[in-house]
Amino acid sequence: MNPRTAAVRARRSSIVRIARSLQRDRGHAWPNEVAAAAAAAGLKPTRADVAAALARVGAHRR
């Protein structure tokens, strides 16, 4: 696998884990909360990453 592809996949899976955690703990996960938590964890989330993560979790309509 291309190293760049692997890095993007790892970043997105980390953002999905963060979104799932927020959804489980609070009952909801808003895009700005997920982006802030991901940035605090040292990731550089894009809007597309956050939207895709929330769609996978089922926490936000596109």
JSON list of C-alpha atoms in Angstrom, two decimals, residues 16-57:
[
{"chain": "A", "resi": 16, "resn": "VAL", "atom": "CA", "xyz": [-13.87, 7.57, 13.45]},
{"chain": "A", "resi": 17, "resn": "ARG", "atom": "CA", "xyz": [-12.75, 6.25, 16.85]},
{"chain": "A", "resi": 18, "resn": "ILE", "atom": "CA", "xyz": [-13.00, 9.77, 18.30]},
{"chain": "A", "resi": 19, "resn": "ALA", "atom": "CA", "xyz": [-16.48, 10.25, 16.80]},
{"chain": "A", "resi": 20, "resn": "ARG", "atom": "CA", "xyz": [-17.67, 6.89, 18.16]},
{"chain": "A", "resi": 21, "resn": "SER", "atom": "CA", "xyz": [-16.35, 7.77, 21.59]},
{"chain": "A", "resi": 22, "resn": "LEU", "atom": "CA", "xyz": [-18.16, 11.13, 21.62]},
{"chain": "A", "resi": 23, "resn": "GLN", "atom": "CA", "xyz": [-21.35, 9.48, 20.36]},
{"chain": "A", "resi": 24, "resn": "ARG", "atom": "CA", "xyz": [-21.17, 6.83, 23.07]},
{"chain": "A", "resi": 25, "resn": "ASP", "atom": "CA", "xyz": [-20.34, 9.22, 25.92]},
{"chain": "A", "resi": 26, "resn": "ARG", "atom": "CA", "xyz": [-22.60, 12.16, 25.07]},
{"chain": "A", "resi": 27, "resn": "GLY", "atom": "CA", "xyz": [-25.24, 10.64, 22.85]},
{"chain": "A", "resi": 28, "resn": "HIS", "atom": "CA", "xyz": [-24.29, 12.94, 19.99]},
{"chain": "A", "resi": 29, "resn": "ALA", "atom": "CA", "xyz": [-21.23, 14.04, 18.05]},
{"chain": "A", "resi": 30, "resn": "TRP", "atom": "CA", "xyz": [-21.19, 17.41, 16.30]},
{"chain": "A", "resi": 31, "resn": "PRO", "atom": "CA", "xyz": [-18.68, 18.10, 13.52]},
{"chain": "A", "resi": 32, "resn": "ASN", "atom": "CA", "xyz": [-16.92, 20.92, 15.39]},
{"chain": "A", "resi": 33, "resn": "GLU", "atom": "CA", "xyz": [-16.53, 18.75, 18.50]},
{"chain": "A", "resi": 34, "resn": "VAL", "atom": "CA", "xyz": [-15.05, 15.88, 16.50]},
{"chain": "A", "resi": 35, "resn": "ALA", "atom": "CA", "xyz": [-12.68, 18.23, 14.65]},
{"chain": "A", "resi": 36, "resn": "ALA", "atom": "CA", "xyz": [-11.55, 19.87, 17.90]},
{"chain": "A", "resi": 37, "resn": "ALA", "atom": "CA", "xyz": [-10.95, 16.50, 19.59]},
{"chain": "A", "resi": 38, "resn": "ALA", "atom": "CA", "xyz": [-9.02, 15.23, 16.57]},
{"chain": "A", "resi": 39, "resn": "ALA", "atom": "CA", "xyz": [-6.89, 18.38, 16.47]},
{"chain": "A", "resi": 40, "resn": "ALA", "atom": "CA", "xyz": [-6.20, 18.03, 20.19]},
{"chain": "A", "resi": 41, "resn": "ALA", "atom": "CA", "xyz": [-5.04, 14.46, 19.54]},
{"chain": "A", "resi": 42, "resn": "GLY", "atom": "CA", "xyz": [-2.48, 15.76, 17.05]},
{"chain": "A", "resi": 43, "resn": "LEU", "atom": "CA", "xyz": [-4.37, 14.88, 13.88]},
{"chain": "A", "resi": 44, "resn": "LYS", "atom": "CA", "xyz": [-5.09, 17.36, 11.10]},
{"chain": "A", "resi": 45, "resn": "PRO", "atom": "CA", "xyz": [-8.73, 16.68, 10.29]},
{"chain": "A", "resi": 46, "resn": "THR", "atom": "CA", "xyz": [-10.26, 17.99, 7.09]},
{"chain": "A", "resi": 47, "resn": "ARG", "atom": "CA", "xyz": [-13.96, 18.70, 6.71]},
{"chain": "A", "resi": 48, "resn": "ALA", "atom": "CA", "xyz": [-14.24, 15.64, 4.46]},
{"chain": "A", "resi": 49, "resn": "ASP", "atom": "CA", "xyz": [-12.57, 13.42, 7.10]},
{"chain": "A", "resi": 50, "resn": "VAL", "atom": "CA", "xyz": [-14.97, 14.62, 9.80]},
{"chain": "A", "resi": 51, "resn": "ALA", "atom": "CA", "xyz": [-18.04, 14.28, 7.55]},
{"chain": "A", "resi": 52, "resn": "ALA", "atom": "CA", "xyz": [-17.03, 10.76, 6.51]},
{"chain": "A", "resi": 53, "resn": "ALA", "atom": "CA", "xyz": [-16.38, 9.73, 10.12]},
{"chain": "A", "resi": 54, "resn": "LEU", "atom": "CA", "xyz": [-19.75, 11.05, 11.28]},
{"chain": "A", "resi": 55, "resn": "ALA", "atom": "CA", "xyz": [-21.51, 9.32, 8.41]},
{"chain": "A", "resi": 56, "resn": "ARG", "atom": "CA", "xyz": [-19.86, 6.01, 9.35]},
{"chain": "A", "resi": 57, "resn": "VAL", "atom": "CA", "xyz": [-20.89, 6.44, 12.96]}
]
